[in-house]
Amino acid sequence: ASTSTSTTAKSLNTPVGGGSAGTGGAFYTSSRLIPTTADVIFPYSAVGKLFFTIPAGIPGRSPGDYMCSAAVVRQRVIITAGHCVHAGRGGQAGYFTKFRFVPALRQTLYPFGAFDGTSALAPDAWLTSNGTVPNAADYALIVVRDVGNKTVGATVGTLGYATSALFPNHIHQIGYPCNIDSCRLMHQVAAATFSLRSQQNNVEFGTNMRSGASGAPLIQNLGVSGSISDAAVPIIQPNANFIVGVTSYGYASLSPKLGGASVFDARLDSLINRVCNAAVGNC
């Protein structure tokens, strides 16, 4: 027993190098959900895969079927990246079509079914962006149909959102990156937000998620709080399970291992108000 203790103590005090980081210098932890079936438990259940179609005739975009990540932010409303919804040019004709949100998709399983989009809304900053990132507001909302007379929010739960909260902060990025498990399993990265690009209203953070993670929510205070053992008093986590950004971009090079996101501001508040006022029960 004493030998084991001595060896352990020595190991704990032996430098072993840094954790995961790219040339961008931002550290992060990347993992499957443990267990993978945790995807059906809130708050993970409120995240899913978004399928959509880019129709022919949109300049600069190849027509076909695509996927992103998204999350439930109101009873019938999901949030994702603007570039997963609209080409950034062409006005109303620039919107994509056939949106389908599958919360907690795992391999080929649809544990909560699929929720089809009825309308989408992106801010002007993205609609006129020419599809360029970093962008001041690369996010969008999609209203989805009920399934079995239940809203998506009533089915899987809803996450909150907070403006002007992305930097400084610590976040969990949760989505379906196609460079990890072929975008067939929900994946998570934990990281502190790393750098503020104030001119573009963007923040960067360490991550190894790539294509498919666009639209993945960046969630602060993820999970369920414990309590102080001696007093059985709940530990208060302010604005727990609030989305403070959605994944917008990464770098073409594999080396930096950085992601970026627009900082939520009054433009998102305006979008939320518009979709909430569009129909009773949306929010």
Short mmCIF file of C-alpha atoms in Angstrom, two decimals:
data_model
loop_
_atom_site.label_atom_id
_atom_site.label_comp_id
_atom_site.label_asym_id
_atom_site.label_seq_id
_atom_site.Cartn_x
_atom_site.Cartn_y
_atom_site.Cartn_z
CA ALA A 1 0.00 0.00 0.00
CA SER A 2 2.79 2.40 0.87
CA THR A 3 4.52 1.73 -2.45
CA SER A 4 1.31 2.48 -4.34
CA THR A 5 0.83 5.76 -2.47
CA SER A 6 4.39 6.84 -3.13
CA THR A 7 4.09 6.06 -6.84
CA THR A 8 0.83 7.94 -7.11
CA ALA A 9 2.21 10.99 -5.35
CA LYS A 10 5.22 11.02 -7.63
CA SER A 11 3.00 10.75 -10.71
CA LEU A 12 0.81 13.63 -9.61
CA ASN A 13 3.85 15.88 -9.24
CA THR A 14 5.59 14.90 -12.45
CA PRO A 15 5.10 17.35 -15.33
CA VAL A 16 3.31 15.59 -18.16
CA GLY A 17 2.76 18.45 -20.60
CA GLY A 18 -0.33 20.43 -21.51
CA GLY A 19 -3.80 19.34 -22.48
CA SER A 20 -5.50 19.63 -25.86
CA ALA A 21 -4.81 22.81 -27.79
CA GLY A 22 -3.94 23.73 -31.33
CA THR A 23 -1.53 26.32 -32.63
CA GLY A 24 -4.12 28.93 -31.68
CA GLY A 25 -3.21 28.28 -28.05
CA ALA A 26 -6.75 27.74 -26.72
CA PHE A 27 -7.18 24.72 -24.46
CA TYR A 28 -10.27 22.54 -24.48
CA THR A 29 -11.59 19.11 -23.52
CA SER A 30 -13.37 17.05 -26.19
CA SER A 31 -15.49 13.99 -25.45
CA ARG A 32 -18.41 11.84 -26.43
CA LEU A 33 -21.26 11.99 -23.97
CA ILE A 34 -20.74 9.52 -21.13
CA PRO A 35 -22.73 7.39 -21.53
CA THR A 36 -23.75 8.09 -25.11
CA THR A 37 -27.37 7.52 -24.05
CA ALA A 38 -27.22 10.71 -21.94
CA ASP A 39 -28.34 12.50 -25.10
CA VAL A 40 -31.99 11.83 -24.19
CA ILE A 41 -31.62 13.56 -20.79
CA PHE A 42 -32.04 17.33 -20.46
CA PRO A 43 -30.15 19.55 -21.17
CA TYR A 44 -28.55 17.36 -23.85
CA SER A 45 -31.97 16.35 -25.19
CA ALA A 46 -32.58 19.94 -26.32
CA VAL A 47 -29.72 19.69 -28.84
CA GLY A 48 -30.07 17.93 -32.17
CA LYS A 49 -29.14 17.58 -35.80
CA LEU A 50 -30.64 19.92 -38.38
CA PHE A 51 -31.21 18.69 -41.94
CA PHE A 52 -32.00 21.11 -44.77
CA THR A 53 -31.88 21.56 -48.53
CA ILE A 54 -30.16 24.29 -50.53
CA PRO A 55 -32.32 24.69 -53.63
CA ALA A 56 -30.91 25.26 -57.09
CA GLY A 57 -30.42 28.85 -58.20
CA ILE A 58 -28.87 30.39 -55.07
CA PRO A 59 -25.67 32.14 -56.22
CA GLY A 60 -22.47 30.81 -54.74
CA ARG A 61 -24.04 27.74 -53.11
CA SER A 62 -24.16 24.22 -54.45
CA PRO A 63 -27.66 22.74 -54.37
CA GLY A 64 -28.21 19.62 -52.32
CA ASP A 65 -28.96 18.24 -48.88
CA TYR A 66 -26.91 19.41 -45.90
CA MET A 67 -26.80 19.21 -42.10
CA CYS A 68 -25.90 21.42 -39.15
CA SER A 69 -26.47 21.36 -35.40
CA ALA A 70 -29.21 23.26 -33.54
CA ALA A 71 -30.91 23.61 -30.16
CA VAL A 72 -34.35 24.33 -28.72
CA VAL A 73 -34.63 27.85 -27.35
CA ARG A 74 -38.42 28.32 -27.11
CA GLN A 75 -41.43 25.99 -27.28
CA ARG A 76 -41.54 25.80 -31.09
CA VAL A 77 -38.29 27.59 -31.85
CA ILE A 78 -34.79 26.28 -32.50
CA ILE A 79 -31.60 28.29 -32.95
CA THR A 80 -28.72 27.55 -35.30
CA ALA A 81 -26.15 29.38 -37.40
CA GLY A 82 -27.36 31.89 -39.97
CA HIS A 83 -25.36 30.15 -42.68
CA CYS A 84 -27.37 26.97 -42.00
CA VAL A 85 -30.56 28.84 -42.90
CA HIS A 86 -29.73 31.49 -45.49
CA ALA A 87 -27.07 32.09 -48.15
CA GLY A 88 -26.26 35.61 -46.96
CA ARG A 89 -27.45 37.04 -50.26
CA GLY A 90 -30.60 37.09 -52.36
CA GLY A 91 -33.08 38.48 -49.84
CA GLN A 92 -36.07 36.21 -49.20
CA ALA A 93 -34.99 33.99 -52.10
CA GLY A 94 -31.77 33.22 -50.22
CA TYR A 95 -33.48 31.08 -47.58
CA PHE A 96 -32.90 27.34 -47.66
CA THR A 97 -35.76 24.84 -47.48
CA LYS A 98 -36.97 21.54 -46.02
CA PHE A 99 -35.69 22.09 -42.49
CA ARG A 100 -35.97 19.03 -40.24
CA PHE A 101 -34.75 19.01 -36.63
CA VAL A 102 -33.99 15.69 -34.93
CA PRO A 103 -33.29 16.20 -31.21
CA ALA A 104 -30.81 13.78 -29.62
CA LEU A 105 -30.23 11.89 -32.85
CA ARG A 106 -27.99 8.87 -32.20
CA GLN A 107 -26.72 6.83 -35.12
CA THR A 108 -30.01 6.08 -36.94
CA LEU A 109 -32.24 6.50 -33.89
CA TYR A 110 -34.76 9.36 -33.64
CA PRO A 111 -35.66 9.04 -29.92
CA PHE A 112 -38.06 12.01 -29.96
CA GLY A 113 -39.06 11.98 -33.60
CA ALA A 114 -38.41 14.71 -36.18
CA PHE A 115 -39.75 18.27 -36.17
CA ASP A 116 -40.20 19.96 -39.55
CA GLY A 117 -39.62 23.66 -40.01
CA THR A 118 -42.44 25.99 -40.98
CA SER A 119 -40.49 29.26 -41.20
CA ALA A 120 -37.00 30.65 -40.69
CA LEU A 121 -35.68 34.06 -39.73
CA ALA A 122 -32.15 35.50 -39.84
CA PRO A 123 -30.97 39.01 -38.88
CA ASP A 124 -30.17 41.61 -41.53
CA ALA A 125 -26.47 41.42 -40.65
CA TRP A 126 -26.45 37.87 -41.98
CA LEU A 127 -28.95 38.37 -44.83
CA THR A 128 -26.62 40.94 -46.39
CA SER A 129 -23.31 39.30 -45.42
CA ASN A 130 -22.58 37.65 -48.77
CA GLY A 131 -22.04 34.52 -46.70
CA THR A 132 -18.81 35.80 -45.15
CA VAL A 133 -17.58 34.89 -41.67
CA PRO A 134 -16.71 36.16 -39.10
CA ASN A 135 -20.05 37.95 -39.12
CA ALA A 136 -21.62 40.12 -36.43
CA ALA A 137 -24.79 38.00 -36.31
CA ASP A 138 -24.33 34.54 -37.81
CA TYR A 139 -27.38 32.98 -36.16
CA ALA A 140 -30.99 32.29 -37.08
CA LEU A 141 -34.25 30.92 -35.72
CA ILE A 142 -36.50 28.22 -37.17
CA VAL A 143 -40.09 27.60 -36.09
CA VAL A 144 -40.96 23.89 -36.13
CA ARG A 145 -44.24 21.98 -36.23
CA ASP A 146 -45.61 20.09 -33.24
CA VAL A 147 -45.41 16.30 -33.23
CA GLY A 148 -48.21 14.36 -31.60
CA ASN A 149 -49.82 17.61 -30.41
CA LYS A 150 -46.67 18.46 -28.42
CA THR A 151 -44.20 21.24 -29.09
CA VAL A 152 -40.55 20.39 -29.39
CA GLY A 153 -39.96 22.30 -26.16
CA ALA A 154 -42.55 20.26 -24.28
CA THR A 155 -40.99 17.12 -25.71
CA VAL A 156 -37.28 17.64 -24.98
CA GLY A 157 -37.05 20.80 -22.85
CA THR A 158 -35.92 24.32 -23.71
CA LEU A 159 -32.62 26.06 -23.14
CA GLY A 160 -32.46 29.72 -22.21
CA TYR A 161 -30.31 32.33 -23.91
CA ALA A 162 -28.31 35.33 -22.75
CA THR A 163 -27.01 38.33 -24.69
CA SER A 164 -23.58 39.93 -24.21
CA ALA A 165 -22.48 36.89 -22.19
CA LEU A 166 -20.07 35.02 -24.47
CA PHE A 167 -16.87 36.70 -23.31
CA PRO A 168 -15.45 36.10 -20.81
CA ASN A 169 -17.16 32.79 -20.03
CA HIS A 170 -16.77 29.02 -19.91
CA ILE A 171 -18.93 27.05 -22.33
CA HIS A 172 -19.91 23.60 -23.50
CA GLN A 173 -20.15 23.31 -27.27
CA ILE A 174 -22.56 20.50 -28.10
CA GLY A 175 -23.22 19.29 -31.62
CA TYR A 176 -22.66 16.78 -34.41
CA PRO A 177 -19.22 17.28 -35.95
CA CYS A 178 -18.60 15.14 -39.02
CA ASN A 179 -14.88 14.81 -38.28
CA ILE A 180 -15.81 12.90 -35.09
CA ASP A 181 -17.96 9.76 -35.23
CA SER A 182 -19.09 10.78 -38.73
CA CYS A 183 -21.63 13.24 -37.21
CA ARG A 184 -23.70 10.28 -35.97
CA LEU A 185 -23.24 10.88 -32.24
CA MET A 186 -23.70 13.98 -30.10
CA HIS A 187 -20.32 15.37 -29.05
CA GLN A 188 -19.22 17.95 -26.49
CA VAL A 189 -16.28 20.29 -26.03
CA ALA A 190 -15.67 22.21 -22.80
CA ALA A 191 -13.61 25.38 -23.05
CA ALA A 192 -13.17 28.90 -21.80
CA THR A 193 -13.84 31.55 -24.40
CA PHE A 194 -10.41 32.60 -25.56
CA SER A 195 -10.28 35.82 -27.54
CA LEU A 196 -12.62 38.67 -28.45
CA ARG A 197 -12.71 39.93 -32.04
CA SER A 198 -14.59 43.08 -31.18
CA GLN A 199 -14.62 44.56 -34.69
CA GLN A 200 -16.57 41.54 -35.95
CA ASN A 201 -18.58 41.09 -32.69
CA ASN A 202 -17.11 37.57 -32.47
CA VAL A 203 -15.44 35.41 -29.84
CA GLU A 204 -13.13 32.44 -30.44
CA PHE A 205 -12.61 29.33 -28.31
CA GLY A 206 -10.66 26.08 -28.44
CA THR A 207 -12.35 23.13 -30.15
CA ASN A 208 -11.67 20.19 -32.43
CA MET A 209 -15.20 20.12 -33.87
CA ARG A 210 -15.40 20.88 -37.56
CA SER A 211 -17.99 20.55 -40.35
CA GLY A 212 -21.42 19.59 -39.03
CA ALA A 213 -20.94 21.51 -35.78
CA SER A 214 -22.13 24.76 -37.36
CA GLY A 215 -25.03 25.99 -35.26
CA ALA A 216 -23.96 23.93 -32.24
CA PRO A 217 -24.99 25.83 -29.10
CA LEU A 218 -22.40 27.22 -26.70
CA ILE A 219 -23.99 26.66 -23.31
CA GLN A 220 -22.95 28.22 -20.02
CA ASN A 221 -23.40 26.46 -16.67
CA LEU A 222 -24.38 23.21 -18.35
CA GLY A 223 -26.07 20.53 -16.30
CA VAL A 224 -27.86 20.09 -12.98
CA SER A 225 -26.56 21.85 -9.87
CA GLY A 226 -25.73 19.94 -6.71
CA SER A 227 -26.22 21.18 -3.18
CA ILE A 228 -23.98 22.09 -0.27
CA SER A 229 -23.68 18.84 1.64
CA ASP A 230 -23.79 20.15 5.21
CA ALA A 231 -26.81 22.37 4.72
CA ALA A 232 -28.59 20.69 1.80
CA VAL A 233 -28.79 24.13 0.20
CA PRO A 234 -28.88 24.09 -3.60
CA ILE A 235 -25.86 25.63 -5.29
CA ILE A 236 -27.17 28.48 -7.41
CA GLN A 237 -25.81 28.54 -10.96
CA PRO A 238 -26.96 31.82 -12.52
CA ASN A 239 -28.58 31.37 -15.91
CA ALA A 240 -27.85 27.65 -15.98
CA ASN A 241 -28.23 25.93 -19.37
CA PHE A 242 -28.31 29.25 -21.23
CA ILE A 243 -27.04 29.48 -24.79
CA VAL A 244 -24.58 32.36 -25.13
CA GLY A 245 -23.62 31.75 -28.76
CA VAL A 246 -23.84 29.25 -31.62
CA THR A 247 -20.92 27.87 -33.57
CA SER A 248 -20.26 30.00 -36.65
CA TYR A 249 -16.89 29.10 -38.13
CA GLY A 250 -13.58 27.28 -37.85
CA TYR A 251 -10.31 27.60 -39.72
CA ALA A 252 -9.51 25.90 -43.01
CA SER A 253 -6.26 24.64 -41.49
CA LEU A 254 -6.52 21.81 -38.97
CA SER A 255 -3.79 23.33 -36.82
CA PRO A 256 -5.38 26.26 -34.90
CA LYS A 257 -8.22 24.20 -33.40
CA LEU A 258 -10.30 27.31 -32.87
CA GLY A 259 -13.99 27.96 -33.37
CA GLY A 260 -15.80 31.28 -33.52
CA ALA A 261 -19.25 32.59 -32.69
CA SER A 262 -21.14 35.87 -32.91
CA VAL A 263 -21.94 37.58 -29.63
CA PHE A 264 -25.70 37.60 -29.04
CA ASP A 265 -27.11 41.11 -28.74
CA ALA A 266 -30.33 43.08 -29.30
CA ARG A 267 -30.60 41.60 -32.80
CA LEU A 268 -31.34 38.19 -31.31
CA ASP A 269 -33.83 39.70 -28.88
CA SER A 270 -35.61 41.21 -31.88
CA LEU A 271 -35.73 37.86 -33.72
CA ILE A 272 -37.07 36.10 -30.64
CA ASN A 273 -39.80 38.71 -30.21
CA ARG A 274 -40.81 38.38 -33.85
CA VAL A 275 -41.19 34.61 -33.81
CA CYS A 276 -42.90 34.69 -30.41
CA ASN A 277 -45.45 37.21 -31.66
CA ALA A 278 -46.06 35.33 -34.91
CA ALA A 279 -48.28 32.67 -33.33
CA VAL A 280 -49.70 31.78 -29.92
CA GLY A 281 -47.71 28.94 -28.40
CA ASN A 282 -44.45 29.53 -30.23
CA CYS A 283 -42.86 30.64 -26.98
#
